[in-house]
Tab-separated table of N, CA and C in Angstrom:
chain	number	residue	atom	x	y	z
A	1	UNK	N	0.816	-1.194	0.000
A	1	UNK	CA	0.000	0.000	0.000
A	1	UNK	C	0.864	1.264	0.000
A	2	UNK	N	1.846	1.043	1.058
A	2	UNK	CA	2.758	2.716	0.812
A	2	UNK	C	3.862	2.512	-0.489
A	3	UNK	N	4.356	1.482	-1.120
A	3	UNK	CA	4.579	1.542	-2.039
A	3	UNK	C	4.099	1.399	-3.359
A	4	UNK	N	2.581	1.720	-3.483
A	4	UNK	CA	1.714	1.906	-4.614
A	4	UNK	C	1.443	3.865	-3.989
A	5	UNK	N	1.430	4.237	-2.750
A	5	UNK	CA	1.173	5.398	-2.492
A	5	UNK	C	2.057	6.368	-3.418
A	6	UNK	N	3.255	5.993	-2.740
A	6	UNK	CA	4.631	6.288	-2.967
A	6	UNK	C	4.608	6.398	-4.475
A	7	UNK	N	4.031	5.721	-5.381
A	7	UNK	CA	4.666	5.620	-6.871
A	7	UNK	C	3.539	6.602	-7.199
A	8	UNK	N	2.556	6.530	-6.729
A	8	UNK	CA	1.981	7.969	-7.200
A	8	UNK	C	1.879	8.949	-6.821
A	9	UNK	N	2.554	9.157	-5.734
A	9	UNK	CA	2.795	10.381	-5.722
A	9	UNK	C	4.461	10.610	-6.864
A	10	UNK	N	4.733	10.024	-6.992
A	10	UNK	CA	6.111	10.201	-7.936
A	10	UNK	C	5.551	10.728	-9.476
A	11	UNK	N	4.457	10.012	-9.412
A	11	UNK	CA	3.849	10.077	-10.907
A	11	UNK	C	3.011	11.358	-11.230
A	12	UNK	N	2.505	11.958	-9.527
A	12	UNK	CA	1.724	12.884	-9.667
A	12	UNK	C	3.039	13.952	-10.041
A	13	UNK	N	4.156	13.949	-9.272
A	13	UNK	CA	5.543	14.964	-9.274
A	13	UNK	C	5.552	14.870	-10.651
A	14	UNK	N	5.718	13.829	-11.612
A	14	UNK	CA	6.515	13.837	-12.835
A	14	UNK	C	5.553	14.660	-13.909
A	15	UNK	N	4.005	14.424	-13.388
A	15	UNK	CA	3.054	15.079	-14.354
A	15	UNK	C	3.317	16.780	-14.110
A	16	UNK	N	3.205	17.008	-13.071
A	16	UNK	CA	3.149	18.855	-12.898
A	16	UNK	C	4.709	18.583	-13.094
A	17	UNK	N	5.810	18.375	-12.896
A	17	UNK	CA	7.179	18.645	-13.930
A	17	UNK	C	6.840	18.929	-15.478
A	18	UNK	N	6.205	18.139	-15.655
A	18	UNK	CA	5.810	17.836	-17.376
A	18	UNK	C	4.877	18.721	-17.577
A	19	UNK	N	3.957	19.313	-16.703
A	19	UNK	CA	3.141	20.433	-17.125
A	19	UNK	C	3.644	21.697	-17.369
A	20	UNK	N	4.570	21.873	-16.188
A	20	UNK	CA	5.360	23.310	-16.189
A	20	UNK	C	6.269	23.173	-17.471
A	21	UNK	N	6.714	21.816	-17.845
A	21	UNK	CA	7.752	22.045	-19.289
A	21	UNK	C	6.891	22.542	-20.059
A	22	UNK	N	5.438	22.538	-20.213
A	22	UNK	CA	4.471	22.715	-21.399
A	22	UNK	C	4.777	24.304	-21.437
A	23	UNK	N	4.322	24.691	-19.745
A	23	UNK	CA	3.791	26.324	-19.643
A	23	UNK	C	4.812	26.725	-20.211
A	24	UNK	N	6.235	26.366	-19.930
A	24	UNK	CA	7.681	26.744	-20.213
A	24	UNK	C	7.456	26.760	-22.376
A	25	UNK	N	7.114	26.157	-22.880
A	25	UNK	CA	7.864	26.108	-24.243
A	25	UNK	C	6.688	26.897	-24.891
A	26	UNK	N	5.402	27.006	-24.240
A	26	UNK	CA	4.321	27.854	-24.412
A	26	UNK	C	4.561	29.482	-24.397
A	27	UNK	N	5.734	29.733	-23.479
A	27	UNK	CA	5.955	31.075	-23.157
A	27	UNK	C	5.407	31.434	-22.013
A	28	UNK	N	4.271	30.231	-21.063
A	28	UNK	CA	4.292	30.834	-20.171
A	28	UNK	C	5.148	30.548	-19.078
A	29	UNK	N	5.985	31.366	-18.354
A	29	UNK	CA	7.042	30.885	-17.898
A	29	UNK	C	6.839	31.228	-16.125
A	30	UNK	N	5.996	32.431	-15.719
A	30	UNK	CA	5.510	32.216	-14.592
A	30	UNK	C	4.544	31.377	-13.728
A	31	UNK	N	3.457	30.344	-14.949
A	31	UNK	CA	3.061	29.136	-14.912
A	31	UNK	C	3.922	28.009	-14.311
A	32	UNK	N	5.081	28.475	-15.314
A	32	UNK	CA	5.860	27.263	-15.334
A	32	UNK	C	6.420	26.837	-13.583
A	33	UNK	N	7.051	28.333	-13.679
A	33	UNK	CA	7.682	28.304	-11.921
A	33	UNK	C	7.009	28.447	-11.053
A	34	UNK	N	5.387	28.656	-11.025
A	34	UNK	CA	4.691	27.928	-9.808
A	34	UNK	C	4.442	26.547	-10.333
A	35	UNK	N	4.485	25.918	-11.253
A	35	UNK	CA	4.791	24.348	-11.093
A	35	UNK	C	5.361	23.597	-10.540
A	36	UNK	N	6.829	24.393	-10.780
A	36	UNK	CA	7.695	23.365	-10.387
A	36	UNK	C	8.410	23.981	-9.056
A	37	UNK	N	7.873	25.110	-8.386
A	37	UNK	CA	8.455	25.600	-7.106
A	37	UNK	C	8.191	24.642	-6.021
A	38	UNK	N	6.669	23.843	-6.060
A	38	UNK	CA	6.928	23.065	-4.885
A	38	UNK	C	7.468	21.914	-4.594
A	39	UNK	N	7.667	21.313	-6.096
A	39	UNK	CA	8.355	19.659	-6.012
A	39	UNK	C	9.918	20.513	-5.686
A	40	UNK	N	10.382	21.481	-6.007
A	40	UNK	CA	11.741	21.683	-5.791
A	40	UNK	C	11.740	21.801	-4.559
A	41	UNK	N	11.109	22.870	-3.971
A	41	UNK	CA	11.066	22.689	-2.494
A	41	UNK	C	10.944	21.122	-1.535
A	42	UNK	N	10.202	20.587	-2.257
A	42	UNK	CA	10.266	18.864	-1.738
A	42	UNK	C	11.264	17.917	-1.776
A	43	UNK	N	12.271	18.513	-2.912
A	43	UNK	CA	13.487	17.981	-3.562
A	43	UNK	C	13.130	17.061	-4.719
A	44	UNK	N	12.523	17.264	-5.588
A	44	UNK	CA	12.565	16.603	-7.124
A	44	UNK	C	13.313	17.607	-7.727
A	45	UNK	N	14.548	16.473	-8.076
A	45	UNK	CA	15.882	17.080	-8.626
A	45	UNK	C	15.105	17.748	-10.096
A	46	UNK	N	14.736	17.297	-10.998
A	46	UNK	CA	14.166	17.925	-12.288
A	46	UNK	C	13.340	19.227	-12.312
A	47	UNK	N	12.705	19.277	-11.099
A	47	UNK	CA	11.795	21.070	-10.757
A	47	UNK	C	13.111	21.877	-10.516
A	48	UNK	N	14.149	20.937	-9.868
A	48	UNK	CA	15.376	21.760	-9.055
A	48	UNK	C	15.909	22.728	-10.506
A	49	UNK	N	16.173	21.757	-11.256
A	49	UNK	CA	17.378	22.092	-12.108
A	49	UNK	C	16.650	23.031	-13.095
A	50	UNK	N	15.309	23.031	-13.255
A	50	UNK	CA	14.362	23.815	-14.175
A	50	UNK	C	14.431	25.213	-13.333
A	51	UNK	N	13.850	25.193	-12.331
A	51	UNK	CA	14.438	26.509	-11.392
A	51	UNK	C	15.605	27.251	-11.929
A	52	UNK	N	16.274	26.356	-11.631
A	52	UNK	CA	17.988	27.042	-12.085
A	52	UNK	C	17.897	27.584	-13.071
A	53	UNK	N	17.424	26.753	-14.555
A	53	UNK	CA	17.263	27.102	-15.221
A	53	UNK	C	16.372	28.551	-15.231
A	54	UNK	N	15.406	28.950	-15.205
A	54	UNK	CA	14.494	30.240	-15.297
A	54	UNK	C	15.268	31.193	-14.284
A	55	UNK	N	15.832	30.738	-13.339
A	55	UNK	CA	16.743	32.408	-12.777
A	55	UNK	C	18.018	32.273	-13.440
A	56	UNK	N	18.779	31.387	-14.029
A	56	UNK	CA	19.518	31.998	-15.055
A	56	UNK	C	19.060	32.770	-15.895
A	57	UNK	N	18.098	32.704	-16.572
A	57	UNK	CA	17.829	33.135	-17.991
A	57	UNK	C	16.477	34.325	-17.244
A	58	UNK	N	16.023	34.332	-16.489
A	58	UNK	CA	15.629	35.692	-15.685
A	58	UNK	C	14.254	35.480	-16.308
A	59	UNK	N	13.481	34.350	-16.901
A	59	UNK	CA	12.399	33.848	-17.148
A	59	UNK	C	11.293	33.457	-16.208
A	60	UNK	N	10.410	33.932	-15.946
A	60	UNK	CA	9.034	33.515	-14.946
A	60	UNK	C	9.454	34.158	-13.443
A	61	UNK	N	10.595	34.738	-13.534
A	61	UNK	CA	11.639	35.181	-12.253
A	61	UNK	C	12.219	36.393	-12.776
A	62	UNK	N	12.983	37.122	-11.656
A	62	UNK	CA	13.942	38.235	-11.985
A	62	UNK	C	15.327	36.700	-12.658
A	63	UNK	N	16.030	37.604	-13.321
A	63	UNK	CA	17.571	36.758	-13.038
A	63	UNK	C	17.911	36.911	-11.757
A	64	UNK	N	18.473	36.077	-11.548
A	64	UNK	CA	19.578	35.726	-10.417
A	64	UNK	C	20.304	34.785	-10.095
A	65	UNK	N	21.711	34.675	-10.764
A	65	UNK	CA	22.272	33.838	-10.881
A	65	UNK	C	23.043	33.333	-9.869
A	66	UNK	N	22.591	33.836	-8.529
A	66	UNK	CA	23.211	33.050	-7.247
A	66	UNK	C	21.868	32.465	-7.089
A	67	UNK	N	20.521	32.132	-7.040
A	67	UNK	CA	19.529	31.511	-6.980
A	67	UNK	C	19.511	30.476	-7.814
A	68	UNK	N	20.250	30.869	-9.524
A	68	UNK	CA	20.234	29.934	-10.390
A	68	UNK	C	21.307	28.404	-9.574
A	69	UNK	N	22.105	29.209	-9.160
A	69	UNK	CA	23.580	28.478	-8.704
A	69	UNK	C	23.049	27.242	-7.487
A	70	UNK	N	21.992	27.899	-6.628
A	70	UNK	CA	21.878	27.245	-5.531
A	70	UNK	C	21.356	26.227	-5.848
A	71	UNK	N	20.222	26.465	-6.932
A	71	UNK	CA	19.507	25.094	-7.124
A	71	UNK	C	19.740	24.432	-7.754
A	72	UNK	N	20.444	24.590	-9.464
A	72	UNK	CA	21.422	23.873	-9.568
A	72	UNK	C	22.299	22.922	-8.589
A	73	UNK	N	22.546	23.384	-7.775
A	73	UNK	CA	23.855	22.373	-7.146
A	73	UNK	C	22.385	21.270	-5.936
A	74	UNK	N	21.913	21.899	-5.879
A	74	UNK	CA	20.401	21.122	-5.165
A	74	UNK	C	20.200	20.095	-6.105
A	75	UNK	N	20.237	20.226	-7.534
A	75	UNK	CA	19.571	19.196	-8.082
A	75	UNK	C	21.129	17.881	-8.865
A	76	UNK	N	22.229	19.146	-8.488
A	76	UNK	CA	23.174	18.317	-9.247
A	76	UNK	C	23.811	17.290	-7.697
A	77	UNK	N	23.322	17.628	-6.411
A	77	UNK	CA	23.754	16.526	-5.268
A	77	UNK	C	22.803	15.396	-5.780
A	78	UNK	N	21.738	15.266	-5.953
A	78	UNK	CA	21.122	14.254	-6.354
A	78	UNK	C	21.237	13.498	-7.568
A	79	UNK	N	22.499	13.856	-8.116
A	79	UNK	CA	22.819	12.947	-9.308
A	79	UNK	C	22.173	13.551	-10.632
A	80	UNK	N	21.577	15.280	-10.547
A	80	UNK	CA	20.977	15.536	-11.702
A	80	UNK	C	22.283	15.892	-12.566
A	81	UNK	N	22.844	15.672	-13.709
A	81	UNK	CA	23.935	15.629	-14.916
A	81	UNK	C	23.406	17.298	-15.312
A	82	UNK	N	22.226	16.740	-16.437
A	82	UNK	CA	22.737	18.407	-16.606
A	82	UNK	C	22.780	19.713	-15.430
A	83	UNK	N	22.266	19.738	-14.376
A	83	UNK	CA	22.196	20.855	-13.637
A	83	UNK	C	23.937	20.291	-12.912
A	84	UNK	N	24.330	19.259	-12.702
A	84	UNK	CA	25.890	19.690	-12.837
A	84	UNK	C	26.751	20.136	-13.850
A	85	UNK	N	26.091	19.933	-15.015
A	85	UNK	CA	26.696	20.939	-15.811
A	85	UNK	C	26.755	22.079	-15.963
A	86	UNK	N	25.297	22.697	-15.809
A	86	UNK	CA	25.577	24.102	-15.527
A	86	UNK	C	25.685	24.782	-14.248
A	87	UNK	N	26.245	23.974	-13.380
A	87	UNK	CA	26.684	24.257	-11.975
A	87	UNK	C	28.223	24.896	-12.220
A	88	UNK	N	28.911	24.080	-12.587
A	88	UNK	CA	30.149	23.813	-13.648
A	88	UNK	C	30.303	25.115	-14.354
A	89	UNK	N	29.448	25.185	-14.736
A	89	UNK	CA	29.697	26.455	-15.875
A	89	UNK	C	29.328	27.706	-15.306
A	90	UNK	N	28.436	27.902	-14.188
A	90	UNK	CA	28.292	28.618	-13.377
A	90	UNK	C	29.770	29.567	-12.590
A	91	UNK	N	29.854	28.322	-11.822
A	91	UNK	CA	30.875	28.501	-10.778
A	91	UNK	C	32.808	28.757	-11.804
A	92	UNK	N	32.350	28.117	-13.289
A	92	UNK	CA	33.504	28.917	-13.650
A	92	UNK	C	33.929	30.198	-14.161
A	93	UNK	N	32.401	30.605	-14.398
A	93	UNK	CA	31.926	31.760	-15.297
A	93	UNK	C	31.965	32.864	-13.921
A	94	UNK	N	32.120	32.271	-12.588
A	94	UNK	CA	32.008	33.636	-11.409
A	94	UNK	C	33.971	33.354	-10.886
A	95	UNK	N	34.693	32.600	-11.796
A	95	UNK	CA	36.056	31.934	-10.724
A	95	UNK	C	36.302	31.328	-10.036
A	96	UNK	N	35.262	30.287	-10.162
A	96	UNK	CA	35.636	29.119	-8.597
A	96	UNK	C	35.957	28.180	-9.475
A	97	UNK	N	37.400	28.503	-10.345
A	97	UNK	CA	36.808	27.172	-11.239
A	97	UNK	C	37.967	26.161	-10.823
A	98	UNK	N	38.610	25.931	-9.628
A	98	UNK	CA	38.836	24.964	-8.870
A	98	UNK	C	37.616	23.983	-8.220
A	99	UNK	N	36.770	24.634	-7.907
A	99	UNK	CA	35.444	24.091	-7.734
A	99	UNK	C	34.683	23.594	-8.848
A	100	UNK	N	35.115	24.398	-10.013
A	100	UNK	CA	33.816	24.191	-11.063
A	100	UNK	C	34.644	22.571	-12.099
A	101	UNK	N	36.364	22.581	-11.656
A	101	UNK	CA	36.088	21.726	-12.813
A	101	UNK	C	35.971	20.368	-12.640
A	102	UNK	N	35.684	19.347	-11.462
A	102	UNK	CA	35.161	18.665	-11.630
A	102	UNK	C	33.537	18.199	-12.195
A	103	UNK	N	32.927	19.346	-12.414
A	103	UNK	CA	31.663	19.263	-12.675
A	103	UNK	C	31.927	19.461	-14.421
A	104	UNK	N	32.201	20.299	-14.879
A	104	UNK	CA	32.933	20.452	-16.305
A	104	UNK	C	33.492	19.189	-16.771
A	105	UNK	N	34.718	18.825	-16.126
A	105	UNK	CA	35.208	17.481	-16.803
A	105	UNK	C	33.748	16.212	-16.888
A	106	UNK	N	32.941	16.056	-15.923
A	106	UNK	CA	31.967	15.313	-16.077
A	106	UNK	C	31.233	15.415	-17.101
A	107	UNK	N	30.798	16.939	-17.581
A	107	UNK	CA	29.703	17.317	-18.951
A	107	UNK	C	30.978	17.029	-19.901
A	108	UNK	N	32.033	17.165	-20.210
A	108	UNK	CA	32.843	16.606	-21.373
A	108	UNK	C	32.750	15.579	-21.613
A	109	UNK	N	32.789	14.668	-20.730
A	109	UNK	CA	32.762	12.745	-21.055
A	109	UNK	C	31.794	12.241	-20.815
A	110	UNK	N	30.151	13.350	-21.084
A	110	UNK	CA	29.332	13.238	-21.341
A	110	UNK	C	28.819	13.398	-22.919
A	111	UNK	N	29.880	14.515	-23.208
A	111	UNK	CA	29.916	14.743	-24.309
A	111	UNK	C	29.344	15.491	-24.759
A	112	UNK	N	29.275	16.876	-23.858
A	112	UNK	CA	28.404	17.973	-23.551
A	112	UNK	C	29.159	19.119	-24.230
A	113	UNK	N	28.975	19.416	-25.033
A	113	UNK	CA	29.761	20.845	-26.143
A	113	UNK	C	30.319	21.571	-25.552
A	114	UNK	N	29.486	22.272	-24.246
A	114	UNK	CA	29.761	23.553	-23.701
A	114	UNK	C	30.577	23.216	-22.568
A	115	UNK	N	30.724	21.712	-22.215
A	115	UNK	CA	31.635	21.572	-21.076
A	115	UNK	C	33.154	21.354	-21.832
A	116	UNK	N	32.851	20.499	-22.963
A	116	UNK	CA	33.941	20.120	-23.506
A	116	UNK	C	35.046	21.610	-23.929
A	117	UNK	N	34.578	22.502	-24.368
A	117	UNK	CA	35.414	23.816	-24.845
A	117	UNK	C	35.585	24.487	-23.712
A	118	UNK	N	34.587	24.202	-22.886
A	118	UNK	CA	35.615	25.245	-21.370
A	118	UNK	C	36.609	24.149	-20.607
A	119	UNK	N	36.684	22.974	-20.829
A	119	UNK	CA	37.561	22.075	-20.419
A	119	UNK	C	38.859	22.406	-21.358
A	120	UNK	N	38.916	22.643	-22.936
A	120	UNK	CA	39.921	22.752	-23.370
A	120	UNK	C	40.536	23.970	-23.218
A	121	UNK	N	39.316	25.028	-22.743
A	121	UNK	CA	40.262	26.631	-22.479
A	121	UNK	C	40.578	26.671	-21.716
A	122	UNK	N	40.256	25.765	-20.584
A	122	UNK	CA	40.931	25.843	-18.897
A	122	UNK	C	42.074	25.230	-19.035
């Protein structure tokens, strides 16, 4: 019983993820980030890294790329790839890139474009 609970509530998380991607490619983008603000707050790494995403790019949000940064790295502890990539690219793009390049070398031998050319300029 709690593991039939359990899977739907996972399923209910993955649908409003998947809704807010809609509001997101729709243009609506403040839709989008009350979608996915509360699974991030719950910790579903994929709302996390979508977050990141919209305060980078200052979409459905002001920018703010220390907000972008935080949740990023929220969603990249949980094993999310791309939001360690642009954790990576974050933290090299502000100088921590003693910090940033293990996350960089990971998006290269992923085979990630944008990690791979800041791996070869570093």
């Amino acid at each position: 019983m709690i593991a039939a609970a359990a899977g739907l509530a996972a399923s209910a998380a993955a649908q409003d993820v998947q809704s807010g991607i809609q509001a997101w490619q729709s243009g609506r983008y403040e839709e989008a980030v009350r979608n996915w603000r509360p699974l991030a707050d719950r910790g579903d790494a994929d709302a996390q890294f979508n977050l990141g995403h919209a305060y980078r790019l200052g979409r459905g949000v002001p920018q703010n790329l220390n907000l972008a940064q935080q949740w990023y790295e929220r969603a990249a502890r949980q094993g999310h790839e791309d939001a360690a990539a642009n954790l990576g690219l974050i933290l090299f793009q502000n100088g921590q890139r003693r910090q940033a390049m293990p996350y960089i070398e990971r998006a290269a031998e992923r085979g990630g474009p944008r990690g791979q050319y800041v791996l070869r300029t570093a």
